[in-house]
Tab-separated table of C-alpha atoms in Angstrom:
chain	number	residue	atom	x	y	z
A	1	UNK	CA	240.151	161.380	6.228
A	2	UNK	CA	243.672	160.693	7.477
A	3	UNK	CA	244.256	161.105	11.202
A	4	UNK	CA	247.798	159.899	10.855
A	5	UNK	CA	250.277	162.170	9.172
A	6	UNK	CA	253.615	161.443	7.606
A	7	UNK	CA	256.178	163.975	6.473
A	8	UNK	CA	257.806	164.438	4.104
A	9	UNK	CA	255.781	162.757	1.344
A	10	UNK	CA	258.820	162.493	-0.893
A	11	UNK	CA	262.503	162.713	-0.023
A	12	UNK	CA	265.554	162.446	-2.275
A	13	UNK	CA	268.800	162.411	-0.366
A	14	UNK	CA	272.437	161.521	-0.914
A	15	UNK	CA	274.257	158.532	0.521
A	16	UNK	CA	275.541	158.969	4.052
A	17	UNK	CA	273.036	161.602	5.149
A	18	UNK	CA	271.064	161.313	8.373
A	19	UNK	CA	267.305	161.490	7.903
A	20	UNK	CA	264.236	161.407	10.118
A	21	UNK	CA	260.814	160.422	8.824
A	22	UNK	CA	258.045	161.958	10.875
A	23	UNK	CA	254.784	160.274	11.891
A	24	UNK	CA	252.063	161.737	14.072
A	25	UNK	CA	248.561	160.542	14.933
A	26	UNK	CA	245.714	162.411	16.595
A	27	UNK	CA	243.612	159.390	17.582
A	28	UNK	CA	245.309	158.658	20.910
A	29	UNK	CA	246.254	155.173	19.761
A	30	UNK	CA	248.713	153.286	21.940
A	31	UNK	CA	250.146	151.076	19.203
A	32	UNK	CA	252.198	152.454	16.341
A	33	UNK	CA	254.089	150.740	13.546
A	34	UNK	CA	256.557	151.391	10.737
A	35	UNK	CA	256.304	149.286	7.593
A	36	UNK	CA	258.471	149.156	4.496
A	37	UNK	CA	256.658	148.693	1.184
A	38	UNK	CA	258.232	147.877	-2.159
A	39	UNK	CA	256.254	147.394	-5.419
A	40	UNK	CA	254.777	143.921	-5.786
A	41	UNK	CA	255.943	142.891	-2.351
A	42	UNK	CA	254.286	142.304	0.998
A	43	UNK	CA	254.489	144.964	3.680
A	44	UNK	CA	257.341	144.310	6.086
A	45	UNK	CA	257.196	145.424	9.709
A	46	UNK	CA	260.407	147.188	10.694
A	47	UNK	CA	259.505	148.725	14.083
A	48	UNK	CA	256.562	148.895	16.437
A	49	UNK	CA	255.609	150.430	19.744
A	50	UNK	CA	252.942	149.489	22.282
A	51	UNK	CA	253.111	152.825	24.067
A	52	UNK	CA	255.336	155.591	25.362
A	53	UNK	CA	258.936	154.459	25.920
A	54	UNK	CA	258.186	151.100	24.285
A	55	UNK	CA	259.879	150.207	20.987
A	56	UNK	CA	260.530	146.848	19.352
A	57	UNK	CA	262.143	145.682	16.114
A	58	UNK	CA	259.944	143.960	13.576
A	59	UNK	CA	260.571	141.009	11.327
A	60	UNK	CA	262.603	142.913	8.751
A	61	UNK	CA	266.176	143.700	9.663
A	62	UNK	CA	266.606	147.430	9.518
A	63	UNK	CA	269.379	149.898	10.199
A	64	UNK	CA	266.844	152.464	11.319
A	65	UNK	CA	265.892	153.440	14.857
A	66	UNK	CA	262.677	154.766	16.367
A	67	UNK	CA	261.610	156.602	19.496
A	68	UNK	CA	258.282	157.007	21.304
A	69	UNK	CA	258.514	159.860	23.755
A	70	UNK	CA	254.934	161.028	23.199
A	71	UNK	CA	251.862	158.919	22.418
A	72	UNK	CA	251.145	160.809	19.219
A	73	UNK	CA	254.653	160.879	17.736
A	74	UNK	CA	256.726	157.981	16.344
A	75	UNK	CA	259.665	159.190	14.238
A	76	UNK	CA	261.989	156.877	12.317
A	77	UNK	CA	265.666	157.785	11.888
A	78	UNK	CA	268.301	156.538	9.491
A	79	UNK	CA	271.761	157.552	10.737
A	80	UNK	CA	273.460	157.019	7.376
A	81	UNK	CA	271.246	156.584	4.325
A	82	UNK	CA	272.250	154.098	1.612
A	83	UNK	CA	270.737	153.330	-1.816
A	84	UNK	CA	269.398	150.043	-0.362
A	85	UNK	CA	267.152	152.160	1.886
A	86	UNK	CA	265.249	153.425	-1.166
A	87	UNK	CA	261.639	152.399	-0.540
A	88	UNK	CA	258.249	153.581	0.648
A	89	UNK	CA	257.857	153.839	4.404
A	90	UNK	CA	254.372	153.568	5.902
A	91	UNK	CA	253.442	154.529	9.438
A	92	UNK	CA	250.357	153.042	11.088
A	93	UNK	CA	248.560	153.069	14.410
A	94	UNK	CA	245.888	150.986	16.127
A	95	UNK	CA	243.979	151.419	19.389
A	96	UNK	CA	244.842	147.964	20.730
A	97	UNK	CA	245.926	144.546	19.558
A	98	UNK	CA	243.609	141.760	18.568
A	99	UNK	CA	240.604	141.247	16.386
A	100	UNK	CA	238.642	144.237	15.187
A	101	UNK	CA	241.554	146.577	15.827
A	102	UNK	CA	242.354	147.828	12.338
A	103	UNK	CA	245.564	149.516	11.387
A	104	UNK	CA	245.206	153.151	10.342
A	105	UNK	CA	247.913	154.038	7.833
A	106	UNK	CA	249.439	157.326	6.825
A	107	UNK	CA	250.005	158.088	3.153
A	108	UNK	CA	253.656	157.137	3.311
A	109	UNK	CA	257.052	158.686	2.684
A	110	UNK	CA	258.742	157.708	-0.553
A	111	UNK	CA	262.487	157.780	0.066
A	112	UNK	CA	265.103	157.771	-2.678
A	113	UNK	CA	268.775	157.584	-1.715
A	114	UNK	CA	271.162	158.492	-4.508
B	1	UNK	CA	255.147	128.829	8.047
B	2	UNK	CA	254.746	132.540	8.555
B	3	UNK	CA	254.040	133.272	4.883
B	4	UNK	CA	250.791	134.289	3.299
B	5	UNK	CA	250.699	133.554	-0.430
B	6	UNK	CA	248.442	135.782	-2.511
B	7	UNK	CA	247.341	135.352	-6.123
B	8	UNK	CA	247.029	136.606	-8.751
B	9	UNK	CA	249.621	139.376	-8.791
B	10	UNK	CA	247.421	141.403	-11.120
B	11	UNK	CA	243.851	141.103	-12.341
B	12	UNK	CA	241.778	142.832	-15.008
B	13	UNK	CA	237.989	142.543	-14.758
B	14	UNK	CA	235.224	144.099	-16.807
B	15	UNK	CA	232.875	146.493	-15.093
B	16	UNK	CA	230.025	144.562	-13.534
B	17	UNK	CA	232.030	141.354	-13.279
B	18	UNK	CA	233.212	139.436	-10.225
B	19	UNK	CA	236.774	139.975	-8.991
B	20	UNK	CA	238.302	137.089	-7.031
B	21	UNK	CA	241.595	137.237	-5.135
B	22	UNK	CA	242.966	134.240	-3.291
B	23	UNK	CA	245.265	133.769	-0.322
B	24	UNK	CA	246.751	130.695	1.331
B	25	UNK	CA	248.561	130.238	4.598
B	26	UNK	CA	250.386	127.492	6.493
B	27	UNK	CA	250.302	128.513	10.137
B	28	UNK	CA	247.171	127.087	11.759
B	29	UNK	CA	247.669	129.461	14.702
B	30	UNK	CA	246.605	132.441	12.575
B	31	UNK	CA	243.263	133.623	13.905
B	32	UNK	CA	242.392	136.868	12.149
B	33	UNK	CA	242.324	137.461	8.406
B	34	UNK	CA	241.842	141.027	7.151
B	35	UNK	CA	241.836	142.451	3.666
B	36	UNK	CA	243.227	145.922	3.030
B	37	UNK	CA	242.625	148.164	0.018
B	38	UNK	CA	245.262	150.619	-1.161
B	39	UNK	CA	244.786	153.385	-3.719
B	40	UNK	CA	247.803	155.007	-5.430
B	41	UNK	CA	249.478	157.558	-3.190
B	42	UNK	CA	247.555	156.422	-0.124
B	43	UNK	CA	248.180	154.029	2.713
B	44	UNK	CA	246.250	150.748	2.932
B	45	UNK	CA	242.828	150.864	4.597
B	46	UNK	CA	240.935	147.984	6.187
B	47	UNK	CA	238.216	146.679	3.864
B	48	UNK	CA	236.832	143.600	5.591
B	49	UNK	CA	238.075	140.947	8.030
B	50	UNK	CA	237.087	137.471	9.197
B	51	UNK	CA	237.760	135.072	12.066
B	52	UNK	CA	238.237	131.345	11.318
B	53	UNK	CA	235.059	130.372	13.167
B	54	UNK	CA	232.917	131.536	10.233
B	55	UNK	CA	233.101	130.453	6.602
B	56	UNK	CA	231.866	133.641	4.989
B	57	UNK	CA	231.464	137.328	5.744
B	58	UNK	CA	229.733	139.817	3.503
B	59	UNK	CA	229.806	143.611	3.574
B	60	UNK	CA	228.033	145.196	0.644
B	61	UNK	CA	229.664	144.018	-2.580
B	62	UNK	CA	232.659	142.546	-0.730
B	63	UNK	CA	232.684	138.968	0.577
B	64	UNK	CA	235.391	136.944	2.302
B	65	UNK	CA	235.165	133.183	1.880
B	66	UNK	CA	237.191	131.158	4.370
B	67	UNK	CA	238.144	127.483	4.074
B	68	UNK	CA	239.809	126.443	7.315
B	69	UNK	CA	240.608	122.876	6.251
B	70	UNK	CA	242.305	124.048	3.058
B	71	UNK	CA	243.926	126.995	4.842
B	72	UNK	CA	242.701	129.345	2.165
B	73	UNK	CA	240.624	132.500	2.080
B	74	UNK	CA	239.480	134.687	-0.752
B	75	UNK	CA	237.995	138.091	-1.469
B	76	UNK	CA	235.107	138.361	-3.898
B	77	UNK	CA	234.037	141.734	-5.272
B	78	UNK	CA	230.615	141.530	-6.876
B	79	UNK	CA	229.485	143.973	-9.588
B	80	UNK	CA	233.039	145.348	-9.800
B	81	UNK	CA	233.250	149.080	-10.490
B	82	UNK	CA	236.080	151.273	-11.848
B	83	UNK	CA	236.321	152.846	-8.386
B	84	UNK	CA	237.351	149.414	-7.054
B	85	UNK	CA	240.597	149.638	-9.040
B	86	UNK	CA	243.282	149.444	-6.359
B	87	UNK	CA	245.836	147.107	-4.842
B	88	UNK	CA	244.384	144.574	-2.420
B	89	UNK	CA	246.377	142.928	0.356
B	90	UNK	CA	245.362	139.917	2.391
B	91	UNK	CA	246.955	139.377	5.774
B	92	UNK	CA	246.885	137.028	8.719
B	93	UNK	CA	247.447	137.740	12.364
B	94	UNK	CA	249.580	135.607	14.621
B	95	UNK	CA	249.184	135.186	18.374
B	96	UNK	CA	251.076	138.438	18.975
B	97	UNK	CA	248.583	140.276	16.734
B	98	UNK	CA	251.348	141.018	14.247
B	99	UNK	CA	250.083	140.960	10.681
B	100	UNK	CA	251.760	138.777	8.057
B	101	UNK	CA	250.970	140.245	4.656
B	102	UNK	CA	250.419	138.850	1.186
B	103	UNK	CA	252.289	140.450	-1.715
B	104	UNK	CA	249.235	142.283	-3.037
B	105	UNK	CA	247.015	142.085	-6.113
B	106	UNK	CA	246.704	145.027	-8.459
B	107	UNK	CA	243.086	145.075	-9.622
B	108	UNK	CA	241.991	147.025	-12.692
B	109	UNK	CA	238.297	147.311	-13.529
B	110	UNK	CA	237.759	148.139	-17.193
B	111	UNK	CA	234.769	150.409	-17.939
Protein backbone atom coordinates (compact mmCIF):
# COMPACT_ATOMS: atom_id res chain seq x y z
CA UNK A 1 0.00 0.00 0.00
CA UNK A 2 1.61 3.23 -1.19
CA UNK A 3 1.99 5.98 1.40
CA UNK A 4 3.82 8.15 -1.07
CA UNK A 5 1.84 9.66 -3.89
CA UNK A 6 2.95 11.08 -7.19
CA UNK A 7 0.84 13.05 -9.62
CA UNK A 8 0.31 13.02 -12.49
CA UNK A 9 1.02 9.40 -13.44
CA UNK A 10 1.51 10.32 -17.08
CA UNK A 11 2.21 13.70 -18.65
CA UNK A 12 2.69 14.62 -22.31
CA UNK A 13 3.73 18.21 -22.80
CA UNK A 14 5.24 20.42 -25.48
CA UNK A 15 8.74 21.84 -25.51
CA UNK A 16 9.21 25.01 -23.51
CA UNK A 17 6.36 24.46 -21.06
CA UNK A 18 6.80 24.78 -17.31
CA UNK A 19 5.77 21.69 -15.37
CA UNK A 20 5.62 20.64 -11.74
CA UNK A 21 5.63 17.00 -10.67
CA UNK A 22 3.95 16.52 -7.33
CA UNK A 23 5.08 14.18 -4.54
CA UNK A 24 3.49 13.79 -1.13
CA UNK A 25 4.08 11.30 1.68
CA UNK A 26 1.99 10.62 4.77
CA UNK A 27 4.64 8.78 6.80
CA UNK A 28 6.28 11.84 8.37
CA UNK A 29 9.63 10.93 6.84
CA UNK A 30 12.33 13.58 7.02
CA UNK A 31 14.27 12.46 3.95
CA UNK A 32 12.86 12.71 0.45
CA UNK A 33 14.40 12.04 -2.94
CA UNK A 34 13.79 12.44 -6.67
CA UNK A 35 15.20 9.83 -9.02
CA UNK A 36 15.23 9.62 -12.80
CA UNK A 37 14.71 6.16 -14.30
CA UNK A 38 15.23 5.17 -17.91
CA UNK A 39 14.71 1.61 -19.28
CA UNK A 40 17.69 -0.67 -18.70
CA UNK A 41 19.52 1.96 -16.73
CA UNK A 42 20.34 2.51 -13.08
CA UNK A 43 18.30 4.97 -11.05
CA UNK A 44 19.94 8.38 -10.91
CA UNK A 45 19.48 10.71 -7.95
CA UNK A 46 18.62 14.21 -9.13
CA UNK A 47 17.55 15.93 -5.88
CA UNK A 48 17.20 15.12 -2.21
CA UNK A 49 16.11 16.76 1.01
CA UNK A 50 16.92 15.97 4.63
CA UNK A 51 14.06 18.06 5.98
CA UNK A 52 12.08 21.26 5.67
CA UNK A 53 14.01 24.02 3.89
CA UNK A 54 16.80 21.58 3.01
CA UNK A 55 17.42 20.69 -0.64
CA UNK A 56 20.50 19.31 -2.38
CA UNK A 57 21.38 18.31 -5.94
CA UNK A 58 22.14 14.68 -6.61
CA UNK A 59 24.71 13.03 -8.81
CA UNK A 60 22.84 13.58 -12.07
CA UNK A 61 22.98 17.05 -13.53
CA UNK A 62 19.45 18.30 -13.86
CA UNK A 63 17.76 21.48 -14.99
CA UNK A 64 14.97 20.91 -12.52
CA UNK A 65 14.46 22.53 -9.13
CA UNK A 66 12.79 21.33 -5.94
CA UNK A 67 11.36 22.86 -2.79
CA UNK A 68 10.61 21.50 0.68
CA UNK A 69 8.34 23.89 2.51
CA UNK A 70 6.38 21.15 4.29
CA UNK A 71 7.64 17.78 5.53
CA UNK A 72 5.11 15.87 3.48
CA UNK A 73 5.50 17.68 0.15
CA UNK A 74 8.47 17.66 -2.26
CA UNK A 75 7.54 18.98 -5.71
CA UNK A 76 9.90 18.99 -8.69
CA UNK A 77 9.71 21.79 -11.27
CA UNK A 78 11.03 22.04 -14.80
CA UNK A 79 10.98 25.69 -15.93
CA UNK A 80 11.25 24.86 -19.63
CA UNK A 81 10.67 21.26 -20.68
CA UNK A 82 12.79 19.75 -23.47
CA UNK A 83 12.61 16.37 -25.26
CA UNK A 84 15.76 15.32 -23.33
CA UNK A 85 13.66 15.50 -20.15
CA UNK A 86 11.51 12.60 -21.37
CA UNK A 87 11.86 9.94 -18.67
CA UNK A 88 10.24 8.38 -15.63
CA UNK A 89 10.58 10.36 -12.43
CA UNK A 90 10.39 8.52 -9.11
CA UNK A 91 9.90 10.15 -5.73
CA UNK A 92 10.98 8.37 -2.56
CA UNK A 93 11.18 8.97 1.17
CA UNK A 94 12.94 7.38 4.14
CA UNK A 95 12.70 7.97 7.89
CA UNK A 96 16.45 8.48 8.37
CA UNK A 97 19.75 7.69 6.73
CA UNK A 98 21.78 4.58 7.34
CA UNK A 99 21.27 0.87 7.46
CA UNK A 100 17.78 -0.52 7.76
CA UNK A 101 16.24 2.71 6.50
CA UNK A 102 14.58 1.60 3.28
CA UNK A 103 13.45 3.94 0.58
CA UNK A 104 9.69 4.04 0.02
CA UNK A 105 8.95 4.87 -3.61
CA UNK A 106 5.92 6.32 -5.29
CA UNK A 107 4.65 4.80 -8.53
CA UNK A 108 6.34 7.42 -10.66
CA UNK A 109 5.44 10.05 -13.22
CA UNK A 110 6.16 9.17 -16.83
CA UNK A 111 6.97 12.40 -18.64
CA UNK A 112 7.03 12.78 -22.41
CA UNK A 113 8.13 16.09 -23.91
CA UNK A 114 7.26 16.51 -27.57
CA UNK B 1 34.74 3.67 -8.23
CA UNK B 2 31.17 4.67 -7.53
CA UNK B 3 29.67 2.17 -9.98
CA UNK B 4 27.74 -0.96 -9.22
CA UNK B 5 27.77 -3.43 -12.12
CA UNK B 6 24.80 -5.77 -12.34
CA UNK B 7 24.34 -8.85 -14.52
CA UNK B 8 22.61 -10.30 -16.38
CA UNK B 9 20.47 -7.60 -17.97
CA UNK B 10 17.65 -10.09 -18.42
CA UNK B 11 16.99 -13.61 -17.20
CA UNK B 12 14.43 -16.29 -18.00
CA UNK B 13 13.97 -19.11 -15.48
CA UNK B 14 11.54 -22.00 -15.37
CA UNK B 15 9.06 -22.13 -12.54
CA UNK B 16 10.61 -23.91 -9.59
CA UNK B 17 14.15 -23.10 -10.66
CA UNK B 18 16.78 -20.92 -9.01
CA UNK B 19 17.21 -17.33 -10.22
CA UNK B 20 20.65 -15.80 -9.65
CA UNK B 21 21.52 -12.13 -10.18
CA UNK B 22 25.02 -10.82 -9.61
CA UNK B 23 26.47 -7.44 -8.69
CA UNK B 24 30.02 -6.17 -8.34
CA UNK B 25 31.42 -3.00 -6.88
CA UNK B 26 34.77 -1.23 -6.55
CA UNK B 27 34.41 1.13 -3.61
CA UNK B 28 35.43 -0.69 -0.42
CA UNK B 29 33.77 2.07 1.62
CA UNK B 30 30.30 0.81 0.64
CA UNK B 31 28.71 -0.63 3.76
CA UNK B 32 25.10 -1.45 2.96
CA UNK B 33 23.85 -3.54 0.05
CA UNK B 34 20.10 -3.68 -0.59
CA UNK B 35 18.11 -5.35 -3.31
CA UNK B 36 14.94 -3.73 -4.62
CA UNK B 37 12.13 -5.35 -6.60
CA UNK B 38 10.10 -3.38 -9.12
CA UNK B 39 6.89 -4.50 -10.80
CA UNK B 40 5.64 -2.77 -13.98
CA UNK B 41 3.93 0.52 -13.21
CA UNK B 42 5.17 0.55 -9.63
CA UNK B 43 8.10 2.05 -7.81
CA UNK B 44 10.90 -0.18 -6.49
CA UNK B 45 10.38 -1.77 -3.08
CA UNK B 46 13.05 -3.06 -0.70
CA UNK B 47 13.33 -6.85 -0.88
CA UNK B 48 16.32 -7.72 1.29
CA UNK B 49 19.56 -6.06 2.42
CA UNK B 50 22.91 -7.06 3.90
CA UNK B 51 25.86 -5.51 5.71
CA UNK B 52 29.42 -6.60 4.78
CA UNK B 53 30.03 -8.19 8.18
CA UNK B 54 27.95 -11.24 7.20
CA UNK B 55 28.38 -13.53 4.21
CA UNK B 56 24.78 -14.55 3.74
CA UNK B 57 21.28 -13.42 4.63
CA UNK B 58 18.13 -15.38 3.96
CA UNK B 59 14.51 -14.26 4.02
CA UNK B 60 12.10 -16.90 2.82
CA UNK B 61 13.00 -17.88 -0.74
CA UNK B 62 15.36 -14.91 -1.14
CA UNK B 63 19.04 -15.09 -0.17
CA UNK B 64 21.85 -12.56 -0.50
CA UNK B 65 25.34 -14.00 -0.75
CA UNK B 66 28.15 -11.54 -0.06
CA UNK B 67 31.83 -11.98 -0.93
CA UNK B 68 33.75 -9.09 0.59
CA UNK B 69 37.16 -10.07 -0.79
CA UNK B 70 35.81 -10.34 -4.34
CA UNK B 71 33.63 -7.26 -3.88
CA UNK B 72 30.64 -9.13 -5.21
CA UNK B 73 27.16 -9.91 -3.96
CA UNK B 74 24.32 -11.85 -5.46
CA UNK B 75 20.61 -12.49 -5.06
CA UNK B 76 19.33 -16.04 -5.20
CA UNK B 77 15.62 -16.75 -5.58
CA UNK B 78 14.83 -20.36 -4.74
CA UNK B 79 11.76 -22.15 -6.15
CA UNK B 80 11.13 -19.20 -8.49
CA UNK B 81 7.46 -18.43 -9.11
CA UNK B 82 5.69 -16.48 -11.89
CA UNK B 83 4.84 -13.83 -9.29
CA UNK B 84 8.59 -13.20 -8.92
CA UNK B 85 8.69 -11.83 -12.47
CA UNK B 86 9.90 -8.26 -12.01
CA UNK B 87 12.95 -6.06 -12.42
CA UNK B 88 15.52 -6.42 -9.65
CA UNK B 89 18.00 -3.72 -8.71
CA UNK B 90 21.05 -4.11 -6.52
CA UNK B 91 22.50 -1.05 -4.84
CA UNK B 92 25.26 0.00 -2.51
CA UNK B 93 25.34 2.76 0.03
CA UNK B 94 28.23 5.14 0.47
CA UNK B 95 29.22 6.93 3.67
CA UNK B 96 26.58 9.61 3.02
CA UNK B 97 23.91 6.89 2.81
CA UNK B 98 23.32 7.73 -0.84
CA UNK B 99 22.48 4.65 -2.87
CA UNK B 100 24.47 3.79 -6.00
CA UNK B 101 22.29 1.59 -8.18
CA UNK B 102 22.90 -1.26 -10.60
CA UNK B 103 21.23 -1.11 -14.01
CA UNK B 104 18.61 -3.71 -13.15
CA UNK B 105 17.80 -7.27 -14.22
CA UNK B 106 14.49 -8.09 -15.83
CA UNK B 107 13.49 -11.52 -14.53
CA UNK B 108 10.85 -13.63 -16.25
CA UNK B 109 9.66 -16.86 -14.63
CA UNK B 110 8.11 -19.20 -17.18
CA UNK B 111 5.17 -21.30 -15.90
